[in-house]
Tab-separated table of C-alpha atoms in Angstrom:
chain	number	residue	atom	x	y	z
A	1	UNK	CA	0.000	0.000	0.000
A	2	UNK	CA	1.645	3.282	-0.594
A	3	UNK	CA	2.106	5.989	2.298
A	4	UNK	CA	-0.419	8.248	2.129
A	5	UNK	CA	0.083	10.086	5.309
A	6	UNK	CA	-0.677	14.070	4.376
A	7	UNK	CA	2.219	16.579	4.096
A	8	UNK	CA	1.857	19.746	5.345
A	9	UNK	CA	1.323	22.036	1.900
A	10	UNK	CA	1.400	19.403	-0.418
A	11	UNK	CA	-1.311	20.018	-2.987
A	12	UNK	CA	-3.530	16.168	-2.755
A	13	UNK	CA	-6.326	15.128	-3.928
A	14	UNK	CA	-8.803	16.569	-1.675
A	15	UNK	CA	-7.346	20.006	-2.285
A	16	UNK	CA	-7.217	19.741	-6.017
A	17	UNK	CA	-10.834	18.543	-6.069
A	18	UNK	CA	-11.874	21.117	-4.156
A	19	UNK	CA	-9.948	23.737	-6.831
A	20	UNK	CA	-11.390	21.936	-9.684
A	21	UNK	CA	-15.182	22.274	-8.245
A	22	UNK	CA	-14.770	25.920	-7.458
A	23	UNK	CA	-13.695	26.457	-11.223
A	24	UNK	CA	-16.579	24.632	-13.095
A	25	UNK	CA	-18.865	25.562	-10.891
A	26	UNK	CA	-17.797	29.089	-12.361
A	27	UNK	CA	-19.232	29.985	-15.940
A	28	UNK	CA	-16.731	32.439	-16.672
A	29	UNK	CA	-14.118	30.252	-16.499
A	30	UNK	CA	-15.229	28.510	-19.697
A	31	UNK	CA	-15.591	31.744	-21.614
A	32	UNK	CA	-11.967	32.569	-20.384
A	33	UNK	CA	-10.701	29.644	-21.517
A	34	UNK	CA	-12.630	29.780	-24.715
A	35	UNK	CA	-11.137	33.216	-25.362
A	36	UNK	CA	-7.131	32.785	-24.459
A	37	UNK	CA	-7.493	29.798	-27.291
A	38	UNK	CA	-6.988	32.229	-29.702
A	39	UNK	CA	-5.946	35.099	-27.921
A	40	UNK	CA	-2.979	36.746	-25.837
A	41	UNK	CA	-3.714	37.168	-22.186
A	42	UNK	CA	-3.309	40.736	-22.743
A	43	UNK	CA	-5.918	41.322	-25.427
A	44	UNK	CA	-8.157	39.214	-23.836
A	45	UNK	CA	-7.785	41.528	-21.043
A	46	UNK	CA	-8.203	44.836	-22.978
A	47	UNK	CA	-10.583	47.224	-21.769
A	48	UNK	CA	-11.683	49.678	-24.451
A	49	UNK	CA	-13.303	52.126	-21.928
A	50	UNK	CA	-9.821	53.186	-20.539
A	51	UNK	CA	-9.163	54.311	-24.136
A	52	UNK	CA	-10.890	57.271	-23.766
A	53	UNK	CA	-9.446	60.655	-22.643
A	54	UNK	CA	-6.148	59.626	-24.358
A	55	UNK	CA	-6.130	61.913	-27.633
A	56	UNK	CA	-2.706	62.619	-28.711
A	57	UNK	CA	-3.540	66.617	-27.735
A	58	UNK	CA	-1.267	68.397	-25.481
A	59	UNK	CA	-0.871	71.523	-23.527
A	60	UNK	CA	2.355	71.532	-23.601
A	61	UNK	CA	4.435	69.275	-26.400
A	62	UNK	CA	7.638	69.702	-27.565
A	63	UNK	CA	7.436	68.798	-31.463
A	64	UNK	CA	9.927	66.120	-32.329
A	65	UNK	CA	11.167	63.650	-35.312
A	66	UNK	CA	9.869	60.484	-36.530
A	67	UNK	CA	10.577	57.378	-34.122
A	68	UNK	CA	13.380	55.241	-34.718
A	69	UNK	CA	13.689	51.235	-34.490
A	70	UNK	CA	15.763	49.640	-32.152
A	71	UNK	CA	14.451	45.974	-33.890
A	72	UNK	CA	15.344	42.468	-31.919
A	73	UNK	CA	18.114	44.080	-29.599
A	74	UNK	CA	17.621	45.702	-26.292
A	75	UNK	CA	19.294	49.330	-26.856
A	76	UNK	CA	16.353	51.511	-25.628
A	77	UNK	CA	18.219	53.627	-23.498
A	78	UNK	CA	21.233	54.311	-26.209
A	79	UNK	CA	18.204	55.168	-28.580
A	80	UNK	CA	16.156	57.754	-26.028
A	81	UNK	CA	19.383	59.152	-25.457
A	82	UNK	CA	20.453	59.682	-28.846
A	83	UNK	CA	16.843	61.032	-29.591
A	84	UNK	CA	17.400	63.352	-26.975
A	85	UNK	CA	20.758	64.793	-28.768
A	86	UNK	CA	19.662	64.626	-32.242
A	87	UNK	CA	16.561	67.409	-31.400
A	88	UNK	CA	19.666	70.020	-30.165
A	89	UNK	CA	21.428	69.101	-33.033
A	90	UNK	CA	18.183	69.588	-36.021
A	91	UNK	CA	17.567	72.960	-34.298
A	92	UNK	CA	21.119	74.004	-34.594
A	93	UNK	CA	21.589	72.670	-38.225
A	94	UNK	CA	17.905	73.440	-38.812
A	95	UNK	CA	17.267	70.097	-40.509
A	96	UNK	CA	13.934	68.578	-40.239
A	97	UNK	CA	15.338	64.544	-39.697
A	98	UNK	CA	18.184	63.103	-38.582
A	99	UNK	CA	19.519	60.167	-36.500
A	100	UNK	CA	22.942	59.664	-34.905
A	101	UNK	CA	24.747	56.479	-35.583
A	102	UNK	CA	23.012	53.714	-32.746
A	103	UNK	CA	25.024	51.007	-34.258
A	104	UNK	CA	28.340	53.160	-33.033
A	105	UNK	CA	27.732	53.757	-29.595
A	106	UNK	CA	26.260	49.979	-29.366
A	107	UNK	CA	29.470	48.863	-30.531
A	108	UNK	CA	31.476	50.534	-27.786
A	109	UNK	CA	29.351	49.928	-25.356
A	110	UNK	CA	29.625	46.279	-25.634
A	111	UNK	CA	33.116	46.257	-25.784
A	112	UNK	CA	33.404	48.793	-22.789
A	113	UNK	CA	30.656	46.140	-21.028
A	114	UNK	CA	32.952	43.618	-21.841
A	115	UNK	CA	36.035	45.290	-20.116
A	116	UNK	CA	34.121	46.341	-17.303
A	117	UNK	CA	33.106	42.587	-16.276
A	118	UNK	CA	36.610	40.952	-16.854
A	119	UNK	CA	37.768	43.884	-14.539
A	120	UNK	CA	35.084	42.885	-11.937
A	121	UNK	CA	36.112	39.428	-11.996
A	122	UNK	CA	39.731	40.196	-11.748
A	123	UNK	CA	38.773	42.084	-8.761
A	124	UNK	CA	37.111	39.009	-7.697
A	125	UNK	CA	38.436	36.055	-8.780
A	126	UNK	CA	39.618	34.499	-5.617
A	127	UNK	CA	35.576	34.177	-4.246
A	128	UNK	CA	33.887	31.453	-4.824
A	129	UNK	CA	31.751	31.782	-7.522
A	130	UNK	CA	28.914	30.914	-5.575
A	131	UNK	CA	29.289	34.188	-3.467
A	132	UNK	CA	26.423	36.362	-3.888
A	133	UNK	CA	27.714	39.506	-5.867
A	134	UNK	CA	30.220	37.017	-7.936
A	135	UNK	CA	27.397	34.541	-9.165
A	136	UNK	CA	25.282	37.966	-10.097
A	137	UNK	CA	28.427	39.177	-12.601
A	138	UNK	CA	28.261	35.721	-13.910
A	139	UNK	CA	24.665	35.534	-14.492
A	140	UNK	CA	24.634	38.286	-17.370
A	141	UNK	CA	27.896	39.832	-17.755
A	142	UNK	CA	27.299	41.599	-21.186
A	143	UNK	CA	23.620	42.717	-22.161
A	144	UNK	CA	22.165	45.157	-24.252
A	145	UNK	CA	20.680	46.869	-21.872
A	146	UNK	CA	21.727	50.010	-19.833
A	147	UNK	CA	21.195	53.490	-18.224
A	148	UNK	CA	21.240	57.213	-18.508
A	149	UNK	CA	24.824	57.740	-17.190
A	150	UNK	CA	26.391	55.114	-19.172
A	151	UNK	CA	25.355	56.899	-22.419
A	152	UNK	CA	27.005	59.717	-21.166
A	153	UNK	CA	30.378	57.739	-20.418
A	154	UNK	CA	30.256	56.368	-24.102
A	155	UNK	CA	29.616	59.803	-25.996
A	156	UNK	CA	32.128	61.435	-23.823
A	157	UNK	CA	34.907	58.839	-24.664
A	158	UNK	CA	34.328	57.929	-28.050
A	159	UNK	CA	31.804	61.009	-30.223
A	160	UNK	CA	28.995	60.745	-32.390
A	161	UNK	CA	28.642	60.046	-35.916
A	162	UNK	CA	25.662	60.126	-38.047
A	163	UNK	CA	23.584	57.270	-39.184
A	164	UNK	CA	24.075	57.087	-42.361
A	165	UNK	CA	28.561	57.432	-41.729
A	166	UNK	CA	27.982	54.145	-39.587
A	167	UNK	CA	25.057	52.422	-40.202
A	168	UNK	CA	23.087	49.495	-38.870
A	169	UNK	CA	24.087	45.382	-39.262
A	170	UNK	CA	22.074	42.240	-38.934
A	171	UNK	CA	23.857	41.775	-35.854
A	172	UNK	CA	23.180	44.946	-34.147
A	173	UNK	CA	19.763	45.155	-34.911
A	174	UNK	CA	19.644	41.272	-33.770
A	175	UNK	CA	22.033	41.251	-30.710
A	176	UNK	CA	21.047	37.626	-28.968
A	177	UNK	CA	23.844	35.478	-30.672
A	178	UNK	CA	26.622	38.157	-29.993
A	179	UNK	CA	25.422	38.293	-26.285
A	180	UNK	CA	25.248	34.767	-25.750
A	181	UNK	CA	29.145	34.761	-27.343
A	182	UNK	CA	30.147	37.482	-25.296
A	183	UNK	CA	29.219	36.045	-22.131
A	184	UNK	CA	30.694	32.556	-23.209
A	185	UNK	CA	33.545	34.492	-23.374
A	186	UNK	CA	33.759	36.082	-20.259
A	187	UNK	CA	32.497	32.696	-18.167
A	188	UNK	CA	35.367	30.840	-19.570
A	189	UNK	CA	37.807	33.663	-18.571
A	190	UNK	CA	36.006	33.439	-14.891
A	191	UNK	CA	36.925	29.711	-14.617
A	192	UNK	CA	40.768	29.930	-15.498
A	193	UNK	CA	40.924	33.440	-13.352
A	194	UNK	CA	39.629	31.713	-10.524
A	195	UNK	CA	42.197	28.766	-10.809
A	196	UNK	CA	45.083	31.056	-11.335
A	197	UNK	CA	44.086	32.964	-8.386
A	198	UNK	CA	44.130	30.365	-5.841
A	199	UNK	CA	47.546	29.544	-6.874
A	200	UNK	CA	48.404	33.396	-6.360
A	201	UNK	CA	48.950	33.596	-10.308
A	202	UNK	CA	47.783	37.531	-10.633
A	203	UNK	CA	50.280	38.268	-13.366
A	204	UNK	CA	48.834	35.366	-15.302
A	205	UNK	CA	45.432	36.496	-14.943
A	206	UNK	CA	46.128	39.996	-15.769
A	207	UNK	CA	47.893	38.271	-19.384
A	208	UNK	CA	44.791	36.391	-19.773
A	209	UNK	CA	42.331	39.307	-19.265
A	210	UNK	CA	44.138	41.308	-21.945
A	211	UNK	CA	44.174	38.458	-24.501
A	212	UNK	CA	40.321	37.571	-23.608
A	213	UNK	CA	39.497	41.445	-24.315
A	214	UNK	CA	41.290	41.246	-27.895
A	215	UNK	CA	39.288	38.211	-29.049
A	216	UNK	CA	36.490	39.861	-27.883
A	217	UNK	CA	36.968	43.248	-29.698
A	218	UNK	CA	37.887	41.729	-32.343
A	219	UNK	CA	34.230	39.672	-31.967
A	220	UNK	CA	32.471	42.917	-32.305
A	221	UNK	CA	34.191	44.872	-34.815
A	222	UNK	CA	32.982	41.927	-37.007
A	223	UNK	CA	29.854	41.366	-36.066
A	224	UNK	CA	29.066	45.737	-35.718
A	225	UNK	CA	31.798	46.912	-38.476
A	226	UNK	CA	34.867	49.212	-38.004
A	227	UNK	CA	33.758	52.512	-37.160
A	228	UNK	CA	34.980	55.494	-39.085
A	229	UNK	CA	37.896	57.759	-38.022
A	230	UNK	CA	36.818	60.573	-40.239
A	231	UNK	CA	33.340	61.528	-42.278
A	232	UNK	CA	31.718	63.887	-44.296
A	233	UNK	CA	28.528	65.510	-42.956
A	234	UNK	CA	25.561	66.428	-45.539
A	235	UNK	CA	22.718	67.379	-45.037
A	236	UNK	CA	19.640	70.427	-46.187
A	237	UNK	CA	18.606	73.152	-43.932
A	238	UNK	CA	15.015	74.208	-43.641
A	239	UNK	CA	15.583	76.327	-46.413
A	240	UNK	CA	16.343	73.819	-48.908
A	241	UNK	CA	20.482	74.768	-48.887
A	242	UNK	CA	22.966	72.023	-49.262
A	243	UNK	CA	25.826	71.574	-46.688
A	244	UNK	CA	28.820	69.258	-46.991
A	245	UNK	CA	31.208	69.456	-44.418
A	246	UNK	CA	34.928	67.330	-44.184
A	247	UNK	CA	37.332	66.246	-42.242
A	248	UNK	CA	35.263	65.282	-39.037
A	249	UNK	CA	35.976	62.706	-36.557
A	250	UNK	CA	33.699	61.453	-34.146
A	251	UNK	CA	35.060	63.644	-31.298
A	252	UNK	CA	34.992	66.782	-32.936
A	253	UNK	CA	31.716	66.081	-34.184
A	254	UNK	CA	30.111	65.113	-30.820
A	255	UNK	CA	32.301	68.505	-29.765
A	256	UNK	CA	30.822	71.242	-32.413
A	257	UNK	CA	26.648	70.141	-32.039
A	258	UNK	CA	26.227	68.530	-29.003
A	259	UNK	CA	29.350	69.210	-26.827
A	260	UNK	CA	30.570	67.986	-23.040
A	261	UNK	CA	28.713	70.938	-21.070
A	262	UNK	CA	25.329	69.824	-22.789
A	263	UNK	CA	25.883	66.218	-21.239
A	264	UNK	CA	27.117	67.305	-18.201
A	265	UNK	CA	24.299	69.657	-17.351
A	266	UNK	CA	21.650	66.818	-16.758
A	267	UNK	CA	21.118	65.089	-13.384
A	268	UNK	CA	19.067	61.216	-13.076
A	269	UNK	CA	16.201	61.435	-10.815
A	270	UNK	CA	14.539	58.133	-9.463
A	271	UNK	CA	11.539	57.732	-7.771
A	272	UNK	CA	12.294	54.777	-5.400
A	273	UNK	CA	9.418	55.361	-2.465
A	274	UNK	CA	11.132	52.207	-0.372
A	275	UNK	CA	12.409	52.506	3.516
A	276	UNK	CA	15.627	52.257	2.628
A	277	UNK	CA	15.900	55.109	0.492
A	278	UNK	CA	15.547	58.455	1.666
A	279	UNK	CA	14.178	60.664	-0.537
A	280	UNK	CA	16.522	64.002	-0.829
A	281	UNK	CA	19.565	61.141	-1.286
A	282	UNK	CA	21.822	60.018	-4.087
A	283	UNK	CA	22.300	56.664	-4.763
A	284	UNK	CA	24.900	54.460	-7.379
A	285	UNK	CA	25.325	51.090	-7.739
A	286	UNK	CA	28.383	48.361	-6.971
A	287	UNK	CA	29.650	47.136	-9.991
A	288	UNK	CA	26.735	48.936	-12.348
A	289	UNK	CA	28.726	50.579	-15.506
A	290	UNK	CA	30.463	50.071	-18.756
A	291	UNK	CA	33.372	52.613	-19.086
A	292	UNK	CA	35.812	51.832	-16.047
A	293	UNK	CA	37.845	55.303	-15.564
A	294	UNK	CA	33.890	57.192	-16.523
A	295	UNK	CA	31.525	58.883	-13.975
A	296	UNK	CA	29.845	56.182	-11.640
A	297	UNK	CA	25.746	55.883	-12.006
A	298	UNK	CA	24.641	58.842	-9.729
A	299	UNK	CA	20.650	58.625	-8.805
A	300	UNK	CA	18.949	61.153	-6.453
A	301	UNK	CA	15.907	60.019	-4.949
A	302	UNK	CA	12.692	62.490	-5.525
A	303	UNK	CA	9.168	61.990	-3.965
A	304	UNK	CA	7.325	61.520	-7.536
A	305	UNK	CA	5.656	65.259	-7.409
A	306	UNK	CA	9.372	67.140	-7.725
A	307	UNK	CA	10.108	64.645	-10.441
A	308	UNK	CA	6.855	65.691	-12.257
A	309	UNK	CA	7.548	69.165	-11.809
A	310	UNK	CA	10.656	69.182	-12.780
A	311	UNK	CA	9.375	67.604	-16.280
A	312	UNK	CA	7.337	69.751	-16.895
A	313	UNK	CA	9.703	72.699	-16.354
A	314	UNK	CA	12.206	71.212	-18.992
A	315	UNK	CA	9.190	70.154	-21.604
A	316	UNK	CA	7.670	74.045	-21.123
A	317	UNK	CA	11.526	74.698	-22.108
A	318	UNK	CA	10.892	72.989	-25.583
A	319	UNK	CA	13.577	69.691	-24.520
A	320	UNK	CA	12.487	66.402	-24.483
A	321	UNK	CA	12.825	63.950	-21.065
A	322	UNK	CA	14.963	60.777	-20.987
A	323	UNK	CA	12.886	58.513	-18.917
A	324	UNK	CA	13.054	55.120	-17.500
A	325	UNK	CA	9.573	52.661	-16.610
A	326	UNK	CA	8.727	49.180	-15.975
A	327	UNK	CA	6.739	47.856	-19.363
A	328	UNK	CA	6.166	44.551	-18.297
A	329	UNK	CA	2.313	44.758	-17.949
A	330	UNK	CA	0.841	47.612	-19.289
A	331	UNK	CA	2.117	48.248	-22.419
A	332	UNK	CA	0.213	48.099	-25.989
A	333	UNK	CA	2.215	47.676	-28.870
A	334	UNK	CA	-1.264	48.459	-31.295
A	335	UNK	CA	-3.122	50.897	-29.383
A	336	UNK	CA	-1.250	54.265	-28.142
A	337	UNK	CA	-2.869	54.608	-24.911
A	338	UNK	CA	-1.443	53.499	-22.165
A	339	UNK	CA	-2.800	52.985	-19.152
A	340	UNK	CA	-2.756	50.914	-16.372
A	341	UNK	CA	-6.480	50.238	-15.989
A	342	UNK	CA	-6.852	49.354	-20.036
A	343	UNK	CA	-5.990	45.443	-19.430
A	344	UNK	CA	-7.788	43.956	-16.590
A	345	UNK	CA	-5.658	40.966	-15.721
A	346	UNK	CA	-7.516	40.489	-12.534
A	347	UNK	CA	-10.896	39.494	-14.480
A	348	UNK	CA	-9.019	37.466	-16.788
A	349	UNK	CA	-6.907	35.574	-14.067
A	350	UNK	CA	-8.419	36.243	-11.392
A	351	UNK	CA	-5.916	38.328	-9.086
A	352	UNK	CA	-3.768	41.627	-9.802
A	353	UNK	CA	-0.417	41.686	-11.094
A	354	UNK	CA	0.422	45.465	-9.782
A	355	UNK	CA	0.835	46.791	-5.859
A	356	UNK	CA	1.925	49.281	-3.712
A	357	UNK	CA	4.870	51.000	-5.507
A	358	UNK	CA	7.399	50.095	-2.752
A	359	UNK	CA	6.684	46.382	-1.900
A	360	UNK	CA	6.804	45.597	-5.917
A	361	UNK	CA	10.159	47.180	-5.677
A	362	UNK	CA	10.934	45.417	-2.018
A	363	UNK	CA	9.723	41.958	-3.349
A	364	UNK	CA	11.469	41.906	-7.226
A	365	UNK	CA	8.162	42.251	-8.931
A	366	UNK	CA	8.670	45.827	-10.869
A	367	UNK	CA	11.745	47.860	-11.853
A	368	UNK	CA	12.377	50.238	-14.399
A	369	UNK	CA	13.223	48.070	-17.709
A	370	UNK	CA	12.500	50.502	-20.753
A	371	UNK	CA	13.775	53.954	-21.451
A	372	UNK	CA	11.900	56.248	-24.290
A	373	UNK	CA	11.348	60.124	-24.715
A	374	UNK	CA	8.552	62.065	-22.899
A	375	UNK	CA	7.660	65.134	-25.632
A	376	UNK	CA	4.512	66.440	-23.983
A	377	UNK	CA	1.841	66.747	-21.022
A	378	UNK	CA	-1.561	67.636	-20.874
A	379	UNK	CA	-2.230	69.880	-17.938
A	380	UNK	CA	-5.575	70.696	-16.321
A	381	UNK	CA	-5.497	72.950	-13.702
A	382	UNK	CA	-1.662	72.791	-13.592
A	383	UNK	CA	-1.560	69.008	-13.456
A	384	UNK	CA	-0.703	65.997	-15.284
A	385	UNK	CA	-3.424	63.927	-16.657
A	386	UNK	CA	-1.293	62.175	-19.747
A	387	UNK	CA	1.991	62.807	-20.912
A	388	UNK	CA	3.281	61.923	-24.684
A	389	UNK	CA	5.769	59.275	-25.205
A	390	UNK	CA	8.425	58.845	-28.078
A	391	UNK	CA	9.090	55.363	-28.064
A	392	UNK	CA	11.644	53.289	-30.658
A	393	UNK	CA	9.918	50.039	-30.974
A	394	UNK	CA	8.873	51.757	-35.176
A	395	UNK	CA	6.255	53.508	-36.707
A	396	UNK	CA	4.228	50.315	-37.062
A	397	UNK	CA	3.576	50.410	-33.434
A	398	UNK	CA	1.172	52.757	-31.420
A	399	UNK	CA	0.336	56.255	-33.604
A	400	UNK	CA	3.296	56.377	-35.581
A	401	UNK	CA	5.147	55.542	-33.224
A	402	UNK	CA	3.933	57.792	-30.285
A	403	UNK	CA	1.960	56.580	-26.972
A	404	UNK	CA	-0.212	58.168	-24.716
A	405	UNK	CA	0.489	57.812	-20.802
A	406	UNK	CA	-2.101	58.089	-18.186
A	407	UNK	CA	-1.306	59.999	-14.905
A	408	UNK	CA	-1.990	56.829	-12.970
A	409	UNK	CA	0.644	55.314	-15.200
A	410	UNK	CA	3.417	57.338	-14.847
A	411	UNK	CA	2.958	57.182	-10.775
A	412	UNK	CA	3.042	53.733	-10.815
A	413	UNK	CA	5.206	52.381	-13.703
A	414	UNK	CA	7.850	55.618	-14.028
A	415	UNK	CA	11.064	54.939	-11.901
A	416	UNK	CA	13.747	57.732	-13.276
A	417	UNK	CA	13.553	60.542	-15.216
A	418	UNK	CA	16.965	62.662	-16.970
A	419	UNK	CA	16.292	66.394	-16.380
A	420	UNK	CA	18.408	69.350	-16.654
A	421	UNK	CA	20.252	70.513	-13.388
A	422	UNK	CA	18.420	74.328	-13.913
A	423	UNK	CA	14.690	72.736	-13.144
A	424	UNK	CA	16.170	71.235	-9.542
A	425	UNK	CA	16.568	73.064	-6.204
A	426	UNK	CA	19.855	74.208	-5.098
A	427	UNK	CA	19.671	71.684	-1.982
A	428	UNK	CA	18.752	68.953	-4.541
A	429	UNK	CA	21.812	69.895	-6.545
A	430	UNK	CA	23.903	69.710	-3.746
A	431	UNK	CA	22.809	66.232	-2.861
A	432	UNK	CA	24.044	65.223	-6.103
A	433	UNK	CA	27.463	66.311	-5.054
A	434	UNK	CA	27.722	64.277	-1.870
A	435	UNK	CA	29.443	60.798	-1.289
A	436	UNK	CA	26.318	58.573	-2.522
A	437	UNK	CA	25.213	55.680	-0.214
A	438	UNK	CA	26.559	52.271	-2.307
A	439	UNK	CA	23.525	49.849	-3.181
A	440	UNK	CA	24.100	46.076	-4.067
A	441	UNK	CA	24.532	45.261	-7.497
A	442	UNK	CA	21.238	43.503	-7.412
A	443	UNK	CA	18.997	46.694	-6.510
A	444	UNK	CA	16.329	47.453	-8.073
A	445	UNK	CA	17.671	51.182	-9.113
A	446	UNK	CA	20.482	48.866	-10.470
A	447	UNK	CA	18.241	47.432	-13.297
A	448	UNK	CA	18.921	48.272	-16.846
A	449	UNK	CA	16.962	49.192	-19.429
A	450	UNK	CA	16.506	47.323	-22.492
C-alpha cells in the first residue's frame, strides 16, 4: 500500500478537487478559456473604456522627429538618449530629420561592457563563484541593456557620428547570438581566473584578461563593423540649402553640435518610495557601468511630485525627457494609450499583477526596464493627466510611433527621469554632489533598461 500520510502544503487530492469544483462551478471560467485559445492574455484583457481621454492633444508638447527602431536588440536607453541629442542638433543645423549612428555607440558599449566585467572578476576572482555579488556578474555579464549615465560615459569617450557614416548590421539590430558569445567568453575567462588565483597567479590572470578582451573586440568589430575615423557631414537646412562638411571625426563632431557641457548639465532622478531610500539622497550602484575610468551611475531620490515638476519645467523649455519605466504589464504595442487600468488581468486571471509601488520594488516584482522620450503633457489645472511618449519600438507600433500615458501610469510604472540641473533646487543639486550611499549590485535602481 503506498504511504499516504498528508504533508503539510502538499497540494492532494482533496485540495485539487476542491480547486477543480470551485472552477466549473464558475461559468466564466469557460468563456476565459474559450477566449485565451486564440488570444494573448493581454488582449483578452483589454478594456476599451480606458481608451478614452487619451487623444494625442497636449498643452504643452515639444514637437519632435519620426521614431526610430531599435528591432530584436535591447538598446532603448542608447536610442532615447540619442533622440534626446539629435533634437539640439536639427535645431542648430535646422534640418527637419536626422539620426545619430546607434550602431556606433552599441558597438562601444559592448566592448566597454565587456572590459568592465573581466575587470570585476579580476577584482574578484579568488571568491567562490557561488558568493552572492560574484554569481550575479556571472549571471549576465554583457547585455544590451543600460542606463542614462552610461550613455554619457560612451559619448564622452568615443563622439557621435551620423547614421548614415555608420550604419546598422544584422547583428546589431539582432544582438542575442553576440550576447550569448560574449558572455561565453567572459564565463570561460572566470573559470581559469579563478584557478590562477588560488595559486596566487595575478600576473597570469592579468595576461589572460588582456588576450580575452582582444578576441572579444575583435568579436564585435565583425559582427558591428569598423567605425569610421573621419566623415563627411551632408545634409539640407530648412531652407532647402545644401551643406557638406569634411574632415570630421567622431570627437569633434560630438564637440561642435552637441558638446561635453550639454551632457554634463543633466542630473538622473529616481523615484524609489522604499524605507531604505531616503528621498533628498543620491544613490549608485556596486559594480553597475560600462566605461571603467567614466563617472559612476549617480541617482537622487525624488518623492514623484518634484520629479513631475521638474518635467514639466524642462518640456515648457521645448527639450524632451529621458525617462526610465517598468513595461512589463501595461504596455500596448497596437493601441497608443497606455494605461494601467486598459488590461484587466484580474478578471481574466483572477488576481492583480500590480501593488503598492514600494513592496513591488521590495519583493522583485517591478523595476524600471524601458527607457523612451517624454515630448509632452496635458495639464488641467496645472496638473498631469497624460503625458506623450516617443518610443523606438517603429512607426508600425502605437500612432506612428507615439503613446499616450495616463497619470496613474506614470505614478506607478515611471522609476527615473533625466532632467536638466536648472529645473532642480539648489539643496537637490547639492545632494548630487555628496558621497552617494553604495547599493548592491542587485537593486532594483540597479536594473537596466533594455
Amino acid at each position: 500500500m503506498p504511504n499516504r500520510e498528508k504533508t503539510l502544503g502538499a497540494l492532494d487530492e482533496k485540495m485539487t478537487e476542491k480547486i477543480r469544483s470551485a472552477y466549473f462551478a464558475d461559468p466564466k471560467n469557460t468563456i476565459i478559456r474559450h477566449a485565451l485559445s486564440r488570444n494573448p492574455v493581454v488582449d483578452t484583457a483589454y478594456n476599451s473604456a480606458a481608451a478614452a481621454g487619451t487623444s494625442l492633444h497636449f498643452s504643452v508638447e515639444v514637437k519632435t522627429m519620426s521614431v526610430c527602431n531599435q528591432r530584436s536588440s535591447g538598446r532603448c536607453w542608447i536610442f532615447a538618449g540619442l533622440n534626446l541629442l539629435r533634437e539640439i542638433l536639427a535645431k542648430k543645423a535646422k534640418i527637419g530629420n536626422f539620426q545619430f549612428s546607434q550602431n556606433y555607440i552599441s558597438l562601444y558599449d559592448k566592448i566597454e561592457k565587456a572590459n568592465f566585467a573581466l575587470e570585476s572578476i579580476v577584482k574578484l576572482a579568488d571568491h567562490d563563484p557561488d558568493e552572492r555579488v560574484f554569481a550575479f556578474i556571472l549571471s549576465c555579464p554583457v547585455s544590451d541593456g543600460g542606463q542614462w549615465d552610461m550613455f554619457v560615459n560612451l559619448v564622452k569617450k568615443y563622439g557621435l557620428v551620423p547614421q548614415e557614416a555608420f550604419p546598422e548590421t544584422f547583428q546589431s539590430n539582432n544582438t542575442r547570438e553576440t550576447d550569448q558569445l560574449v558572455n561565453a567568453a567572459i564565463r570561460g575567462f572566470a573559470a581559469k581566473a579563478h584557478a590562477l588565483a588560488i595559486k596566487g597567479e595575478n600576473e597570469a590572470i592579468r595576461a589572460l584578461k588582456e588576450e580575452t578582451m582582444e578576441k572579444i573586440y575583435h568579436m564585435f568589430l565583425n559582427a558591428f563593423g569598423v567605425p569610421p575615423t573621419t566623415f563627411r557631414f551632408q545634409y539640407s537646412d530648412d531652407k532647402g540649402k545644401f551643406h557638406s562638411e569634411e574632415g570630421y571625426t567622431p570627437m569633434s563632431f560630438f564637440e561642435k553640435w552637441i558638446g561635453v557641457e550639454e551632457l554634463e548639465s543633466y542630473q538622473s532622478l529616481i523615484n524609489s518610495p522604499t524605507q531604505d531610500k531616503p528621498f533628498g539622497k543620491n544613490y549608485t550602484i556596486n559594480f553597475l557601468g560600462n566605461v571603467i575610468e567614466g563617472k559612476e551611475i549617480n541617482h537622487l531620490n525624488v518623492e514623484m511630485e518634484k520629479m513631475k515638476k521638474a518635467i514639466i519645467a524642462q518640456l515648457k523649455s521645448g527639450t524632451p525627457v529621458w525617462f526610465g519605466s517598468d513595461v512589463s504589464f501595461f504596455r500596448d504595442r497596437s493601441s497608443h494609450a497606455w494605461d494601467d487600468n486598459a488590461i484587466d488581468y484580474e478578471s481574466v486571471v483572477g488576481f492583480p499583477v500590480v501593488f503598492d509601488k514600494a513592496a513591488m520594488l521590495d519583493f522583485k516584482h517591478s523595476a524600471m526596464n524601458h527607457a523612451m522620450l517624454i515630448t509632452g503633457v496635458d495639464l488641467v489645472k496645472g496638473k498631469p493627466v497624460k503625458w506623450k511618449i516617443e518610443n523606438s519600438w517603429g512607426a508600425d507600433n502605437g500612432s506612428a510611433g507615439y503613446y499616450v500615458m495616463s497619470s496613474s501610469w506614470f505614478d506607478l510604472l515611471v522609476y527615473q527621469a533625466v532632467v536638466k540641473k536648472e529645473f532642480l533646487s539648489e539643496k537637490d543639486i547639492e545632494a548630487t554632489k555628496k558621497e552617494p550611499t553604495r547599493l548592491n549590485p542587485w537593486d532594483p535602481m540597479g536594473t537596466l533598461a533594455d
